[in-house]
Coordinates of C-alpha atoms in Angstrom, one line a residue:
M1 CA 0.0 0.0 0.0
Y2 CA 2.8 2.4 0.9
R3 CA 5.9 2.8 -1.3
T4 CA 9.4 2.2 0.0
P5 CA 11.1 5.6 0.1
R6 CA 14.1 6.4 -2.0
V7 CA 17.4 7.0 -0.2
V8 CA 18.4 10.7 0.5
T9 CA 21.8 11.4 1.9
I10 CA 22.4 14.3 4.3
G11 CA 25.7 15.6 5.5
G12 CA 27.4 15.7 2.1
Q13 CA 29.9 18.6 2.7
G14 CA 33.3 18.5 4.3
E15 CA 33.8 16.2 7.2
T16 CA 30.2 16.3 8.4
K17 CA 28.9 12.8 9.1
R18 CA 26.7 11.4 6.3
I19 CA 23.4 9.8 7.2
A20 CA 21.0 8.0 4.9
I21 CA 17.4 8.9 5.1
G22 CA 14.9 6.5 3.6
G23 CA 15.3 3.0 2.0
N24 CA 16.1 0.5 4.6
A25 CA 18.1 2.9 6.7
P26 CA 17.3 3.2 10.4
V27 CA 14.7 5.9 11.3
T28 CA 16.6 8.9 12.6
V29 CA 15.7 11.2 15.5
Q30 CA 15.9 15.0 15.1
T31 CA 15.5 18.0 17.4
M32 CA 15.8 21.7 17.0
W33 CA 18.2 24.2 18.7
K34 CA 16.0 26.5 20.7
E35 CA 18.2 29.5 21.3
G36 CA 19.5 32.3 19.1
I37 CA 23.1 32.0 17.8
I38 CA 23.9 35.6 16.7
G39 CA 27.5 36.4 17.8
V40 CA 28.6 32.8 18.3
K41 CA 31.1 33.0 15.5
D42 CA 33.2 35.5 17.5
D43 CA 32.5 34.0 21.0
S44 CA 34.6 30.9 21.5
S45 CA 33.1 30.1 24.9
A46 CA 29.6 30.2 23.5
L47 CA 30.6 28.1 20.6
S48 CA 32.2 25.5 22.9
R49 CA 29.0 25.4 25.0
I50 CA 26.9 24.7 21.9
I51 CA 29.3 22.0 20.7
D52 CA 29.4 20.3 24.1
R53 CA 25.6 20.3 24.4
M54 CA 25.2 18.9 21.0
G55 CA 27.6 16.1 22.0
N56 CA 25.3 15.4 24.9
M57 CA 22.3 15.3 22.6
Q58 CA 24.1 12.9 20.4
S59 CA 24.8 10.6 23.3
L60 CA 21.0 10.6 24.1
G61 CA 20.3 9.3 20.6
C62 CA 20.0 12.4 18.5
D63 CA 21.0 12.0 14.9
V64 CA 20.3 15.4 13.4
I65 CA 19.9 19.0 14.7
R66 CA 18.1 21.8 13.0
F67 CA 19.0 25.4 13.5
A68 CA 16.8 28.4 12.7
V69 CA 18.7 30.9 10.5
P70 CA 16.5 34.0 10.5
D71 CA 19.1 36.6 9.4
M72 CA 22.6 36.9 8.0
A73 CA 24.3 37.3 11.4
S74 CA 22.8 33.9 12.4
A75 CA 24.0 32.4 9.0
E76 CA 27.5 33.4 9.8
S77 CA 27.4 31.8 13.2
F78 CA 25.6 28.7 11.8
K79 CA 28.4 28.1 9.4
E80 CA 31.0 28.2 12.2
I81 CA 28.9 25.8 14.3
C82 CA 28.7 23.4 11.4
K83 CA 32.5 23.1 11.3
Y84 CA 32.6 21.5 14.7
A85 CA 29.2 19.8 15.1
P86 CA 29.2 16.1 16.1
V87 CA 26.0 15.5 14.1
P88 CA 24.7 16.8 10.8
L89 CA 23.0 20.2 11.0
I90 CA 20.1 21.5 9.0
A91 CA 19.6 25.2 8.3
D92 CA 15.9 26.2 8.7
I93 CA 15.1 28.9 6.3
H94 CA 12.0 31.0 5.9
F95 CA 11.1 34.0 3.6
D96 CA 14.6 34.9 2.4
Y97 CA 16.3 32.4 0.0
R98 CA 19.6 34.3 0.4
L99 CA 19.9 32.9 3.9
A100 CA 20.0 29.4 2.4
L101 CA 22.7 30.4 -0.1
A102 CA 24.7 31.9 2.7
S103 CA 24.3 28.8 4.9
L104 CA 25.5 26.6 2.0
E105 CA 28.9 28.4 2.1
G106 CA 29.6 26.3 5.2
P107 CA 29.5 22.5 5.7
V108 CA 25.7 22.4 6.2
A109 CA 24.1 18.9 6.0
A110 CA 20.8 20.0 4.6
I111 CA 18.5 22.9 3.9
R112 CA 14.9 23.1 5.1
I113 CA 12.7 25.5 3.2
N114 CA 9.0 26.1 2.9
P115 CA 8.7 27.0 -0.8
G116 CA 5.3 28.5 -0.1
N117 CA 7.0 31.4 1.7
I118 CA 10.3 31.6 0.0
G119 CA 9.0 33.9 -2.8
K120 CA 9.3 33.6 -6.6
R121 CA 10.1 30.3 -8.3
E122 CA 13.5 31.7 -9.3
N123 CA 14.4 31.9 -5.6
V124 CA 13.6 28.2 -5.2
E125 CA 15.6 27.4 -8.3
A126 CA 18.6 29.3 -6.9
V127 CA 18.5 27.3 -3.7
V128 CA 18.1 24.0 -5.6
N129 CA 21.0 24.8 -8.0
A130 CA 23.2 25.7 -5.1
C131 CA 22.3 22.4 -3.3
K132 CA 23.1 20.5 -6.5
D133 CA 26.5 22.0 -6.7
K134 CA 27.2 21.3 -3.0
G135 CA 25.6 17.8 -2.9
V136 CA 23.2 18.9 -0.2
A137 CA 19.7 17.6 0.4
I138 CA 16.6 19.8 0.9
R139 CA 13.7 19.2 3.2
I140 CA 10.4 20.6 2.0
G141 CA 8.4 21.7 5.0
V142 CA 4.7 22.2 4.7
N143 CA 2.5 23.0 7.7
S144 CA -1.1 23.8 8.3
G145 CA -0.4 27.4 9.1
S146 CA 1.2 28.2 5.7
L147 CA -1.0 26.6 3.1
P148 CA -1.4 28.2 -0.3
K149 CA -4.3 30.6 -0.4
D150 CA -6.4 28.5 -2.8
L151 CA -6.0 25.4 -0.7
A152 CA -6.6 27.3 2.5
D153 CA -9.8 28.7 1.0
Q154 CA -11.0 25.2 0.1
V155 CA -10.4 24.1 3.6
A156 CA -12.3 27.1 5.0
E157 CA -15.2 26.4 2.7
G158 CA -15.3 22.7 3.6
R159 CA -14.5 21.5 0.1
M160 CA -11.2 19.9 1.2
T161 CA -9.9 18.5 4.5
R162 CA -6.8 20.2 6.0
A163 CA -5.0 16.8 5.7
L164 CA -5.6 16.6 2.0
A165 CA -4.6 20.2 1.6
L166 CA -1.3 19.5 3.2
C167 CA -0.7 16.6 0.9
A168 CA -1.7 18.7 -2.1
A169 CA 0.6 21.5 -1.1
A170 CA 3.5 19.1 -0.7
A171 CA 2.7 17.5 -4.1
R172 CA 2.9 21.0 -5.8
E173 CA 6.3 21.6 -4.3
V174 CA 7.6 18.1 -5.3
A175 CA 6.5 18.8 -8.9
V176 CA 8.7 21.9 -9.0
F177 CA 11.7 19.9 -7.7
D178 CA 11.0 17.2 -10.3
E179 CA 11.0 19.8 -13.0
L180 CA 14.4 20.9 -11.7
H181 CA 15.7 17.3 -11.8
F182 CA 16.4 17.3 -8.1
D183 CA 15.5 14.2 -6.2
Q184 CA 17.5 14.6 -2.9
V185 CA 14.4 15.7 -1.1
V186 CA 12.7 14.9 2.1
V187 CA 9.1 16.1 2.8
S188 CA 7.3 17.0 6.0
M189 CA 3.6 17.7 6.4
K190 CA 2.8 18.8 9.9
A191 CA -0.4 19.8 11.7
S192 CA -1.1 20.3 15.4
S193 CA -3.8 17.7 15.1
V194 CA -2.9 14.1 15.4
Q195 CA -5.5 12.8 13.0
E196 CA -4.6 15.4 10.3
T197 CA -1.0 14.6 10.6
I198 CA -1.7 10.9 10.2
E199 CA -4.1 11.4 7.2
A200 CA -1.7 13.7 5.4
N201 CA 1.3 11.4 5.6
E202 CA -0.8 8.3 4.7
A203 CA -2.1 10.1 1.6
F204 CA 1.4 11.2 0.5
A205 CA 3.1 7.9 1.3
S206 CA 0.6 6.0 -0.9
K207 CA 1.6 8.1 -4.0
Y208 CA 5.3 9.0 -3.6
D209 CA 8.6 7.3 -2.8
I210 CA 10.0 10.4 -1.1
P211 CA 11.2 10.0 2.5
L212 CA 9.0 11.6 5.1
H213 CA 10.0 13.6 8.1
L214 CA 7.3 13.0 10.8
G215 CA 6.1 15.3 13.5
V216 CA 3.1 17.0 15.1
T217 CA 3.8 20.7 15.0
E218 CA 3.2 22.9 18.0
A219 CA 2.3 19.8 19.9
G220 CA 2.2 21.6 23.2
P221 CA 3.8 21.4 26.6
L222 CA 5.7 18.3 27.8
I223 CA 2.9 15.9 28.8
I224 CA 0.3 16.9 26.1
G225 CA 3.0 17.1 23.4
V226 CA 4.4 13.6 24.3
V227 CA 0.9 12.1 24.1
K228 CA 0.0 13.7 20.8
S229 CA 3.4 12.9 19.2
T230 CA 3.4 9.3 20.4
M231 CA -0.1 8.7 19.0
A232 CA 0.7 10.1 15.6
L233 CA 4.2 8.8 15.1
T234 CA 3.5 5.3 16.4
H235 CA 0.5 5.0 14.1
L236 CA 2.5 6.0 11.1
L237 CA 5.7 4.1 12.0
K238 CA 3.9 0.9 12.6
Q239 CA 2.7 1.1 8.9
G240 CA 6.2 1.7 7.7
I241 CA 5.7 5.4 7.1
G242 CA 8.4 7.8 8.1
S243 CA 12.2 7.9 7.7
T244 CA 13.0 10.5 10.3
I245 CA 11.1 12.0 13.2
R246 CA 11.0 15.0 15.5
V247 CA 9.0 15.3 18.7
S248 CA 8.1 19.0 19.0
L249 CA 7.6 20.1 22.6
S250 CA 7.5 23.3 24.6
S251 CA 10.4 21.8 26.5
T252 CA 14.1 21.1 26.1
P253 CA 15.7 19.5 23.0
E254 CA 16.8 16.7 25.4
N255 CA 13.3 15.8 26.3
E256 CA 12.4 15.8 22.6
I257 CA 15.2 13.4 21.9
C258 CA 14.4 11.1 24.8
T259 CA 10.8 10.9 23.7
G260 CA 11.7 10.2 20.1
V261 CA 14.2 7.5 21.0
T262 CA 11.6 5.9 23.3
I263 CA 9.0 5.9 20.5
L264 CA 11.4 4.2 18.2
K265 CA 12.3 1.6 20.8
E266 CA 8.7 0.8 21.6
C267 CA 8.0 0.5 17.8
A268 CA 10.9 -2.0 17.6
L269 CA 12.8 0.4 15.3
R270 CA 15.7 1.0 17.7
T271 CA 17.4 -1.3 20.1
G272 CA 20.0 -1.1 22.9
G273 CA 20.8 1.5 25.5
V274 CA 19.6 1.9 29.1
Q275 CA 16.0 1.3 29.9
I276 CA 14.7 3.1 33.0
I277 CA 11.7 1.7 35.0
S278 CA 10.5 3.6 38.0
C279 CA 7.5 3.5 40.3
P280 CA 5.0 6.4 40.4
R281 CA 5.2 6.7 44.2
C282 CA 2.5 6.1 46.8
G283 CA 1.8 6.4 50.5
R284 CA 4.5 3.8 51.2
I285 CA 7.2 6.1 49.7
G286 CA 10.5 5.6 51.5
F287 CA 12.8 6.8 48.8
D288 CA 12.9 10.0 46.7
V289 CA 12.2 8.3 43.4
H290 CA 11.5 11.5 41.5
G291 CA 14.6 13.3 42.8
F292 CA 16.8 10.3 41.9
V293 CA 15.4 9.9 38.4
D294 CA 15.8 13.7 37.8
R295 CA 19.4 13.5 38.8
W296 CA 20.3 10.4 36.9
Q297 CA 18.0 10.2 33.8
Q298 CA 20.2 12.0 31.3
E299 CA 23.4 10.3 32.4
L300 CA 21.8 6.9 32.3
L301 CA 20.2 7.4 28.9
S302 CA 23.6 8.6 27.5
M303 CA 25.4 5.5 28.6
K304 CA 26.6 2.9 26.1
K305 CA 25.2 0.0 28.2
D306 CA 22.3 -2.3 27.3
I307 CA 20.8 -2.6 30.7
T308 CA 17.6 -2.0 32.6
V309 CA 17.7 0.2 35.7
A310 CA 14.9 0.2 38.3
V311 CA 14.2 3.0 40.7
M312 CA 11.6 2.0 43.3
G313 CA 10.0 3.8 46.1
C314 CA 10.1 1.3 48.9
V315 CA 12.0 -1.8 50.1
V316 CA 8.7 -3.7 50.4
N317 CA 8.1 -4.2 46.7
G318 CA 11.3 -2.7 45.1
P319 CA 13.5 -5.8 44.6
G320 CA 10.5 -7.9 43.7
E321 CA 8.9 -5.6 41.2
G322 CA 12.2 -4.8 39.7
K323 CA 13.7 -8.3 39.8
H324 CA 14.3 -8.4 36.1
A325 CA 16.4 -5.2 36.2
D326 CA 20.2 -5.4 35.9
I327 CA 20.5 -2.9 38.7
G328 CA 18.0 -1.1 40.9
I329 CA 17.7 1.1 44.0
A330 CA 15.0 1.5 46.7
G331 CA 14.9 2.7 50.3
G332 CA 13.2 3.6 53.5
D333 CA 13.8 4.9 57.0
G334 CA 17.0 6.7 55.9
R335 CA 18.5 3.6 54.3
A336 CA 18.9 2.7 50.6
I337 CA 19.3 -0.7 49.1
I338 CA 21.0 -1.5 45.8
F339 CA 19.8 -4.7 44.1
K340 CA 20.7 -6.7 41.0
K341 CA 18.4 -9.1 39.4
G342 CA 16.1 -8.9 42.5
K343 CA 18.9 -9.7 45.0
I344 CA 20.1 -7.0 47.5
V345 CA 23.8 -6.4 47.1
R346 CA 24.3 -3.3 49.2
T347 CA 22.5 -1.5 52.1
V348 CA 23.7 2.0 52.9
D349 CA 22.7 5.3 54.4
E350 CA 20.5 7.2 52.0
K351 CA 23.0 10.1 51.9
D352 CA 25.5 7.7 50.3
A353 CA 22.9 6.2 47.8
D354 CA 24.2 8.0 44.7
T355 CA 27.8 7.2 45.4
V356 CA 27.2 3.5 46.0
F357 CA 24.8 3.3 43.1
R358 CA 27.5 4.7 40.8
E359 CA 30.0 2.1 42.1
E360 CA 27.7 -0.8 41.4
L361 CA 26.6 0.7 38.0
D362 CA 30.2 1.0 36.9
S363 CA 30.8 -2.6 37.8
L364 CA 28.3 -3.9 35.3

């Protein structure tokens, strides 16, 4: 029913890592940098902080990071960041095609444009020709807030669903790229509605072999956004639709990455790494589960270990409920226990819990 997508390679310039999108390549996880970058080119400490944080994002499972490039000052900084980035970077361009051309002067991995707001066709052609010369892919981004006027009117009048309008808008842009003989294209069609996102991507995937970037746009704050993104992405991925994903949250990039990686794992599309199980707490609480998870989550998820870690609230059920875990921790009455495969291996004062947990974790 759905066509196998062609392979598009991003990261084609300089020493930037190359990643295949589509075909039988693994589904990749993306996020977006959420801070301005003006002035970074001339601020070595700011540049170092960005590179270090991107390294942490990579360790959490991020494959690609997108940067907004709203002006020429940002483009200059973006090119500098690209030189040292541990993962491929995408320049996100709106309105001014010259920003794409400027970004292409550096080792950018791909360009994201919304042709609907980039202006005249010759502007799109200029970007396409520059990408051809550099061997750089383009992501066509279409979302429900920037539909062409005729399609938006049909939606408003009830003559077309918003999902089909998104698909139609993407099809128009693809036709232009076909005319320009450029096939290194990834398409995204995003709505803030789960059902519209699903329907648009199903309609497109039934007609084209172009890789799809999946996501629910403006999904909302952490909990709401995780729920909506999980529903939409899981439905599509289980059908074999989608070559790369981004979970868009009003939260940190790190939370977007962790959610995306978890979705892929639960869809059996990514394996390995640390799995954390933790109890929700109750009136028997004897150990600060929430505090421990907050302190350890990112470090655990960044580890190159294929293990399960259990964080349980009390010694009554902790080792039993987490008996399948490679390592776990629980506590009560000022004491903490460390257990492995359900068997207690250490009992310590709660103030020493983190230190002893690290010792036992390192021994695995």
